Coordinates of C-alpha atoms and ligand atoms in Angstrom, one line a residue:
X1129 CA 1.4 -33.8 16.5
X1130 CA 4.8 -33.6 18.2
X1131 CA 7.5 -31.2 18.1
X1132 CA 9.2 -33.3 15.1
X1133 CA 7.2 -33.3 12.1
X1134 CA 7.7 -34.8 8.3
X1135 CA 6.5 -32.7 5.4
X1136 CA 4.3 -35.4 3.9
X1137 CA 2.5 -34.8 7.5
X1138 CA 2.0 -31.7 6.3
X1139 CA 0.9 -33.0 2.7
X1140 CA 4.4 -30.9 1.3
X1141 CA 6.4 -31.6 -1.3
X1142 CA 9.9 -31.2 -2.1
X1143 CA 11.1 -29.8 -5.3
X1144 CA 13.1 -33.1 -6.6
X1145 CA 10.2 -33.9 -8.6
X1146 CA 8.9 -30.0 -9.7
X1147 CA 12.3 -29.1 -10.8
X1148 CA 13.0 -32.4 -13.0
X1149 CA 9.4 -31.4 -14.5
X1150 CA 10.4 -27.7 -14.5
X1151 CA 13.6 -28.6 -16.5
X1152 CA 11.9 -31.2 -19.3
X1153 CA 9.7 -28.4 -19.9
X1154 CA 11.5 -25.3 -20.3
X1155 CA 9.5 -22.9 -17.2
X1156 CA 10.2 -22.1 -13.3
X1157 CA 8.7 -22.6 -10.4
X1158 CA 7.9 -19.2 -8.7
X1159 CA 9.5 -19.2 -5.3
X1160 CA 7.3 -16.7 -3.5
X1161 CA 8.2 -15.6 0.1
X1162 CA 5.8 -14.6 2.2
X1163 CA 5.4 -13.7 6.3
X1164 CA 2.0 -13.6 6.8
X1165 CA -1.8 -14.9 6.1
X1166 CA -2.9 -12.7 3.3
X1167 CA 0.3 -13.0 1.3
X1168 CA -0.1 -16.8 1.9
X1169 CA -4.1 -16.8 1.1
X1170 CA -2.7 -14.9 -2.0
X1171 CA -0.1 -16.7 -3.6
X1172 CA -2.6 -20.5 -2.7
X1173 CA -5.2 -18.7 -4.4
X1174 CA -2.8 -17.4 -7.7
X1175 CA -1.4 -20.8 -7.8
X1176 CA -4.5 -22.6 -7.6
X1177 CA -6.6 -20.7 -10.0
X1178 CA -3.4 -21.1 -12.8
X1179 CA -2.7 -24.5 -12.1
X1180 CA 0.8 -23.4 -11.3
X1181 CA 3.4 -25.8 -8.8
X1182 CA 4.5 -23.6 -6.4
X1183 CA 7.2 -22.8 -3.5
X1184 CA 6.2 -20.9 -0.3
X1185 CA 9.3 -19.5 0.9
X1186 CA 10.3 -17.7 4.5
X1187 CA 13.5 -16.1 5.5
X1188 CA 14.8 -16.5 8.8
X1189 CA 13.5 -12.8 9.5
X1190 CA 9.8 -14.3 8.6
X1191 CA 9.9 -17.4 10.7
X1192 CA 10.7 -15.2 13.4
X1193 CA 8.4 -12.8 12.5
X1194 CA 5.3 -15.7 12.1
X1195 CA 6.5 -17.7 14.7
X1196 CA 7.5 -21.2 14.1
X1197 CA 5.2 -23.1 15.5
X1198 CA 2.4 -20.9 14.0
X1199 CA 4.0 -21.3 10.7
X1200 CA 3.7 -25.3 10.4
X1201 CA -0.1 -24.8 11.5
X1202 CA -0.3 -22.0 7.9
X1203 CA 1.7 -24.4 5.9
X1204 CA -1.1 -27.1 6.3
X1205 CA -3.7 -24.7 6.2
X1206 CA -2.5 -23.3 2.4
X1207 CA -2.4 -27.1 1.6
X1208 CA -6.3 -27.6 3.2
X1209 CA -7.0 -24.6 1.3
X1210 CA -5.6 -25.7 -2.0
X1211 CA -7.5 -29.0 -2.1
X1212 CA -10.7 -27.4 -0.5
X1213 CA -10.2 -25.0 -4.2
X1214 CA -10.4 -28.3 -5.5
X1215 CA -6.5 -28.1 -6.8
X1216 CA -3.7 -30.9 -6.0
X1217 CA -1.0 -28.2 -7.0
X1218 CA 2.1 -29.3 -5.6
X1219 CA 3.3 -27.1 -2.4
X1220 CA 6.8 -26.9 -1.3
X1221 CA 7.3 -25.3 2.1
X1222 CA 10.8 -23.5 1.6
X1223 CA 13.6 -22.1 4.4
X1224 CA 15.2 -19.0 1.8
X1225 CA 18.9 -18.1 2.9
X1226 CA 19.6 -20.3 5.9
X1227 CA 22.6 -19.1 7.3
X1228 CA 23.3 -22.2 9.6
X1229 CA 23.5 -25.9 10.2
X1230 CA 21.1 -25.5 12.9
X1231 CA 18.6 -23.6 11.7
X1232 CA 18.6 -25.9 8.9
X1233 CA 18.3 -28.6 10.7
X1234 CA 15.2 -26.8 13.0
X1235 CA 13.3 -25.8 9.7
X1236 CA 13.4 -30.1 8.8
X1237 CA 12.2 -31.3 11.8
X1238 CA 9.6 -28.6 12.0
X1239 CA 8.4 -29.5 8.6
X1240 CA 9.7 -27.9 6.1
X1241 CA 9.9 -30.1 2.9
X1242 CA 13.0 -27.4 1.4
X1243 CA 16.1 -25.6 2.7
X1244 CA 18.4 -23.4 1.8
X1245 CA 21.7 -23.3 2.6
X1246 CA 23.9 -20.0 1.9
X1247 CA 26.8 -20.6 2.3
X1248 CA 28.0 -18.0 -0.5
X1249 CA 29.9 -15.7 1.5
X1250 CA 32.2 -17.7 3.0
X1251 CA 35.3 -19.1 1.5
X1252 CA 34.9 -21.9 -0.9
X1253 CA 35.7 -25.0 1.3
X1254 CA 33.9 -23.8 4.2
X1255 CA 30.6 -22.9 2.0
X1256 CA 31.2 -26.8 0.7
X1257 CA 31.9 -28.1 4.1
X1258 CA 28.6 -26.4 5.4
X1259 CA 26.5 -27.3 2.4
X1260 CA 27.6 -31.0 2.5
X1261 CA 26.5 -31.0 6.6
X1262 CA 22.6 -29.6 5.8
X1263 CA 22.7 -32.1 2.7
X1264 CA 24.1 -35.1 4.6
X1265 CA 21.0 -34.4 7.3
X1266 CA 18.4 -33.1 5.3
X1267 CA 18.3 -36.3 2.8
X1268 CA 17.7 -38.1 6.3
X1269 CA 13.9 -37.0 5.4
X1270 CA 14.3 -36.4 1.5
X1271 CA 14.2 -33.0 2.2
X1272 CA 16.0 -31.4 -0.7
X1273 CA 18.8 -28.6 -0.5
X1274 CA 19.9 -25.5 -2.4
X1275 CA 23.0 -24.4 -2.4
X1276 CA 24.7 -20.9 -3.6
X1277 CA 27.9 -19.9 -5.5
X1278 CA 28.5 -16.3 -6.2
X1279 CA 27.6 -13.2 -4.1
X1280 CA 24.2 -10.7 -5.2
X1281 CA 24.5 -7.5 -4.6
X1282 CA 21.9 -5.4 -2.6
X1283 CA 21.0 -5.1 0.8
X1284 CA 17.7 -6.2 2.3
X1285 CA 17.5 -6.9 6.0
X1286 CA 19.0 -9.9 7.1
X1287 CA 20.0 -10.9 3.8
X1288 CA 23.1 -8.5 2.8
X1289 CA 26.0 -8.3 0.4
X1290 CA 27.7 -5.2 -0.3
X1291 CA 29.0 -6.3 -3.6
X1292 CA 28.1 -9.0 -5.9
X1293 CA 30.4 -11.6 -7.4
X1294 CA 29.3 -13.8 -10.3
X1295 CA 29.3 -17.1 -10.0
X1296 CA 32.6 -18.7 -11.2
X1297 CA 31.4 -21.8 -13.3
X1298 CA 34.7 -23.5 -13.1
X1299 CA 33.8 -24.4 -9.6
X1300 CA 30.0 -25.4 -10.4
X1301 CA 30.6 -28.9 -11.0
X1302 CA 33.1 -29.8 -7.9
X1303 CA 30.1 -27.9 -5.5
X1304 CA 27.9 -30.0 -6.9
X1305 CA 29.3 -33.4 -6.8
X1306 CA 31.0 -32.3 -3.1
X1307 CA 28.2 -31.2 -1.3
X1308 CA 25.6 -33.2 -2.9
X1309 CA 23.0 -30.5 -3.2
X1310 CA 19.8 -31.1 -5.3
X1311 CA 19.9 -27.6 -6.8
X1312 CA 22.2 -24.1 -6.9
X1313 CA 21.5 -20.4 -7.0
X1314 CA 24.3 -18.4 -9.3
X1315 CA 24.6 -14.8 -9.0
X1316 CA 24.2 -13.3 -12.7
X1317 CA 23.1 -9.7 -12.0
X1318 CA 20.4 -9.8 -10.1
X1319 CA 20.1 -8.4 -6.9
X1320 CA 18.0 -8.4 -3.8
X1321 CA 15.3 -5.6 -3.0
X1322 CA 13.9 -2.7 -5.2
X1323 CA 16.7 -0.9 -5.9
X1324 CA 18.1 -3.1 -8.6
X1325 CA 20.0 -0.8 -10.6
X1326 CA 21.0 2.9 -10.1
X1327 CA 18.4 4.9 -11.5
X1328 CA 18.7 6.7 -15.1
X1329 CA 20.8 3.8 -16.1
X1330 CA 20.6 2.0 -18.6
X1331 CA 19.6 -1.9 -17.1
X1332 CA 22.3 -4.2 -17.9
X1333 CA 21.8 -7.7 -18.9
X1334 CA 21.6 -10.6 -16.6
X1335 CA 25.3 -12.4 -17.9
X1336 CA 23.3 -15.2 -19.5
X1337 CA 26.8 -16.2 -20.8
X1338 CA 27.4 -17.2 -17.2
X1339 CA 24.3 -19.4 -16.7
X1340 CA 24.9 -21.0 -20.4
X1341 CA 28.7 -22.0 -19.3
X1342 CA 27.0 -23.3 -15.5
X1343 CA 24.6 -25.2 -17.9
X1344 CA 27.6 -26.7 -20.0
X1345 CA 29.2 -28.1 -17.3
X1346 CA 26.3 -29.3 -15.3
X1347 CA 24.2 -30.4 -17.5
X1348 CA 20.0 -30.7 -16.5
X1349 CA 21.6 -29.4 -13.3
X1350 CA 18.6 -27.3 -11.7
X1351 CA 19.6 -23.7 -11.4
X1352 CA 17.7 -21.0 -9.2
X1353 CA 17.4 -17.6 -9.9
X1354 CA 17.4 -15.1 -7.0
X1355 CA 16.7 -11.3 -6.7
X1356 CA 13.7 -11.9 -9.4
X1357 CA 11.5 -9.4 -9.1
X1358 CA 10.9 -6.7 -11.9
X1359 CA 9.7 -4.0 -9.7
X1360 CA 6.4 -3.1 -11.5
X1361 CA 6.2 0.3 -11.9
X1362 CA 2.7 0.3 -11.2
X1363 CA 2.6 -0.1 -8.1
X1364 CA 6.2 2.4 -7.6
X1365 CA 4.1 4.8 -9.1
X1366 CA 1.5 4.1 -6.5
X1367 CA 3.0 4.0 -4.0
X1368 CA 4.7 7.6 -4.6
X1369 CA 1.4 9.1 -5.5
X1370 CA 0.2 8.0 -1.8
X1371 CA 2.4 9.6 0.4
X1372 CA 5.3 7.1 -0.1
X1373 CA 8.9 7.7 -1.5
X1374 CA 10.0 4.9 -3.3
X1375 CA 12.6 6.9 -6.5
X1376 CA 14.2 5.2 -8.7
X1377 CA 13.0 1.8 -7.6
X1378 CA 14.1 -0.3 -11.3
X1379 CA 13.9 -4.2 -11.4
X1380 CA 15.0 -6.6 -13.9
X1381 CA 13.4 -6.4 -17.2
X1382 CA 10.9 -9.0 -17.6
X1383 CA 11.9 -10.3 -21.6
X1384 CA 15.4 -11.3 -19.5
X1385 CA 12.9 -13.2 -16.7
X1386 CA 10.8 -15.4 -19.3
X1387 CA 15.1 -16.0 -20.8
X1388 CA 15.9 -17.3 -17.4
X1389 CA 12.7 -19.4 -17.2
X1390 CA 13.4 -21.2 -20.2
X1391 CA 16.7 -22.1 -19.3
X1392 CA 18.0 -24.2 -16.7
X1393 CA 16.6 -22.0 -14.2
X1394 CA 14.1 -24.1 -12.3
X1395 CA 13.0 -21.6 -9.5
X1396 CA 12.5 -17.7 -9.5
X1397 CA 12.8 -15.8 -6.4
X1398 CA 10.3 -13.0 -5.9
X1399 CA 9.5 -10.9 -3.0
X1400 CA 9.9 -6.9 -3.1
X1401 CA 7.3 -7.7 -6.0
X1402 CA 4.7 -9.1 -3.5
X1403 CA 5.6 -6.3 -1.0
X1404 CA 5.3 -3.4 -3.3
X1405 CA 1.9 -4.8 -4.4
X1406 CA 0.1 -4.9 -0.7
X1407 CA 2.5 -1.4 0.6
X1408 CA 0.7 0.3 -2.8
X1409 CA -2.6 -1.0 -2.1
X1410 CA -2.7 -0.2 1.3
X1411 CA -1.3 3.6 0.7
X1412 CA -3.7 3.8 -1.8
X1413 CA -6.8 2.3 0.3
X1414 CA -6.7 4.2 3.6
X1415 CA -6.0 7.5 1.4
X1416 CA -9.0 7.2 -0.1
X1417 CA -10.8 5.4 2.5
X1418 CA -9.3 7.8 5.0
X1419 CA -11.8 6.7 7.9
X1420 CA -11.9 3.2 7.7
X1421 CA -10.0 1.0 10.3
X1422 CA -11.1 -2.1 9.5
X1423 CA -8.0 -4.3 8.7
X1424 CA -9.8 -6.8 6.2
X1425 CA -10.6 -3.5 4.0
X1426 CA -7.4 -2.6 3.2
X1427 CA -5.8 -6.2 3.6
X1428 CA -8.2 -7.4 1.7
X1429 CA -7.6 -4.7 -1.3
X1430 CA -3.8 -6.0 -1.1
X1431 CA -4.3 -9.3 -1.4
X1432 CA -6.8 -9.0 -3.8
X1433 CA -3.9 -7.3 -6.1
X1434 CA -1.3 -9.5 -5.0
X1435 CA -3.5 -12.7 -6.7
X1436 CA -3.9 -10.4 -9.7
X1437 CA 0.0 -9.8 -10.0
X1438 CA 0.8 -13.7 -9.1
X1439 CA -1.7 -15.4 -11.6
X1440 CA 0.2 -12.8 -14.5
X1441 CA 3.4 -13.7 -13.4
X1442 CA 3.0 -17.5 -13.9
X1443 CA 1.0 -17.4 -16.9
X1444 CA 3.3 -15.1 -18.8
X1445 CA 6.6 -14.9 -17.2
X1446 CA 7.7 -17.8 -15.5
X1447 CA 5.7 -20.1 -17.9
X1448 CA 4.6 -22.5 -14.6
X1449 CA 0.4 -22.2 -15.1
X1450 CA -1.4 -25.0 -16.3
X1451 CA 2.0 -27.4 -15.2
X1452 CA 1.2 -28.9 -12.1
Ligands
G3H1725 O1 16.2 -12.8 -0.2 C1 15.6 -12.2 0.7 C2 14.2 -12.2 0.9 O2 13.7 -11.1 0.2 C3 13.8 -12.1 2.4 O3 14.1 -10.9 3.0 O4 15.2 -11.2 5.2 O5 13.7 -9.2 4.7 O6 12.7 -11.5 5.0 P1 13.9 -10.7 4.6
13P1726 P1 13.6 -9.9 -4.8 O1 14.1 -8.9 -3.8 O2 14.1 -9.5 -6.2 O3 12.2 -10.1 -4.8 O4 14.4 -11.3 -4.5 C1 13.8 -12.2 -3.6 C2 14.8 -13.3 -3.3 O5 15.8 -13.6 -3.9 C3 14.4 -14.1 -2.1 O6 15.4 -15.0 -1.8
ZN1727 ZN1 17.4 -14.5 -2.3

């Protein structure tokens, strides 16, 4: 295999077809992100066992953190591992927040069968100008592109915004037809990370008014739903009984998640959910395991979880099991 590679090399998909499925029959597709083997074993084995499409995602922190080249190797192991489960689940390997042309471009022609392109920051024109250059090359390969409009709020590594800005749905359908994107994150209220709210607070509601006026003038228009997790409190409580210090940690309700899912939101977003998961299980291993050493023990309690939480979260929240 050469340096360039096509997704169906891979035996990826691209979300064309999952989303136009996702949308005719009111669920999501969980967008998962991942940076390493047992969160990827995990979320293959969740998907698998529910029957669920899914979306493997990595920000540009995690392809660094994997390594690239290691990545396309994992990508067509999940899909070996899939079909050796005896599923045919449809796996999209996803870039989440690209924040340049070239990286774009990079995650195509290393296989990636997705990117995103976020461009939200920026000021309008430039965001369309950008979008419309990864779209006009990523359709090249029928790799399909998401775009963003509207800001979240929240601050998680590389991926930061100070405050958020909903979405303006009078500019919705000129993004679209301009930049020729196959799908489009909104900002409604969610944020990134576990820290969704300020704690005490009452949660406020996602502004579903905002997603039902993007729905009205993009109709069947696949939206995407970022900072998705709902911070279980499980594993926060966990986590703070073993050593760790998580207060306060609040998510977004899950009654408002299932809304979403049955909407023209085609793709959820969850990561602080998987990493809460394996940081709780791991606390909660080694302190009462506290002279074992052995990696697979406490990995291998965290993944375990992390299926647990995965299989629940497409059976009863985004509504994606049994789908694929
Ligand atoms: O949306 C952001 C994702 O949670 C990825 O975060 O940049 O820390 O990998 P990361
Ligand atoms: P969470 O931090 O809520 O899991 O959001 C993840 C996300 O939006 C990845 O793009
Ligand atoms: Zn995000």
């Amino acid at each position: 295999m050469g340096d360039s590679v096509h997704f169906s090399e891979l035996g990826l998909a691209n979300t064309r077809e999952m989303f136009a499925k996702a949308m005719a029959g009111g669920y999501a597709i969980p967008a998962y992100n991942f940076n390493n083997l047992e969160q990827l074993q995990a979320i293959i084995t969740a998907c698998a066992e529910t029957g669920s499409p899914v979306i493997v995602q990595v920000s540009k922190g995690a392809r660094d953190y994997a390594d690239q080249t290691m990545l396309r190797y994992m990508a067509m192991g999940a899909v070996a591992m899939a079909r050796k489960m005896g599923s045919n689940i449809p796996i999209c390997l996803h870039l989440d927040h690209g924040d340049s042309f070239e990286l774009c471009k990079s995650c195509v022609d290393s296989g990636f069968s997705s990117v995103m392109i976020d461009g939200s920051h920026l000021p309008y024109e430039e965001n369309v100008a950008l979008t419309r250059k990864v779209v006009e090359y990523a359709h090249q390969f029928d790799v399909t592109v998401e775009g963003e409009l509207g800001v979240l709020a929240g601050i998680e590594d590389e991926v930061s915004a100070e405050h958020s800005t909903y979405t303006r749905p009078e500019e919705v359908e000129d993004f679209v037809k301009k930049t020729g994107v196959d799908s489009l994150a909104i900002s409604i209220g969610t944020s990134h990370g576990a820290y969704k709210f300020k704690a005490g607070q009452a949660v406020p509601p996602l502004r579903f008014d905002i997603l039902e006026e993007v729905e009205k003038r993009i109709p069947g228009f696949p939206i995407v739903l970022h900072g998705a997790s709902s911070v279980v409190q499980e594993y926060v409580e966990l986590i703070n009984k073993y050593g760790g210090k998580m207060e306060g940690a609040v998510g977004i309700p899950e009654e408002q998640l299932r809304r979403a899912a049955r909407s023209a939101v085609c793709k959820i977003n969850i990561d602080s959910d998987g990493r809460l998961v394996v940081t709780a299980k791991v606390r909660e291993y080694l302190a009462q395991n506290p002279g074992e050493f052995d990696p697979r023990k406490y990995l291998g309690a965290a993944r375990k979880e992390l299926v647990k939480l995965l299989k629940e979260k497409n059976a009863n929240v985004l509504g994606s099991a049994g789908k694929a």
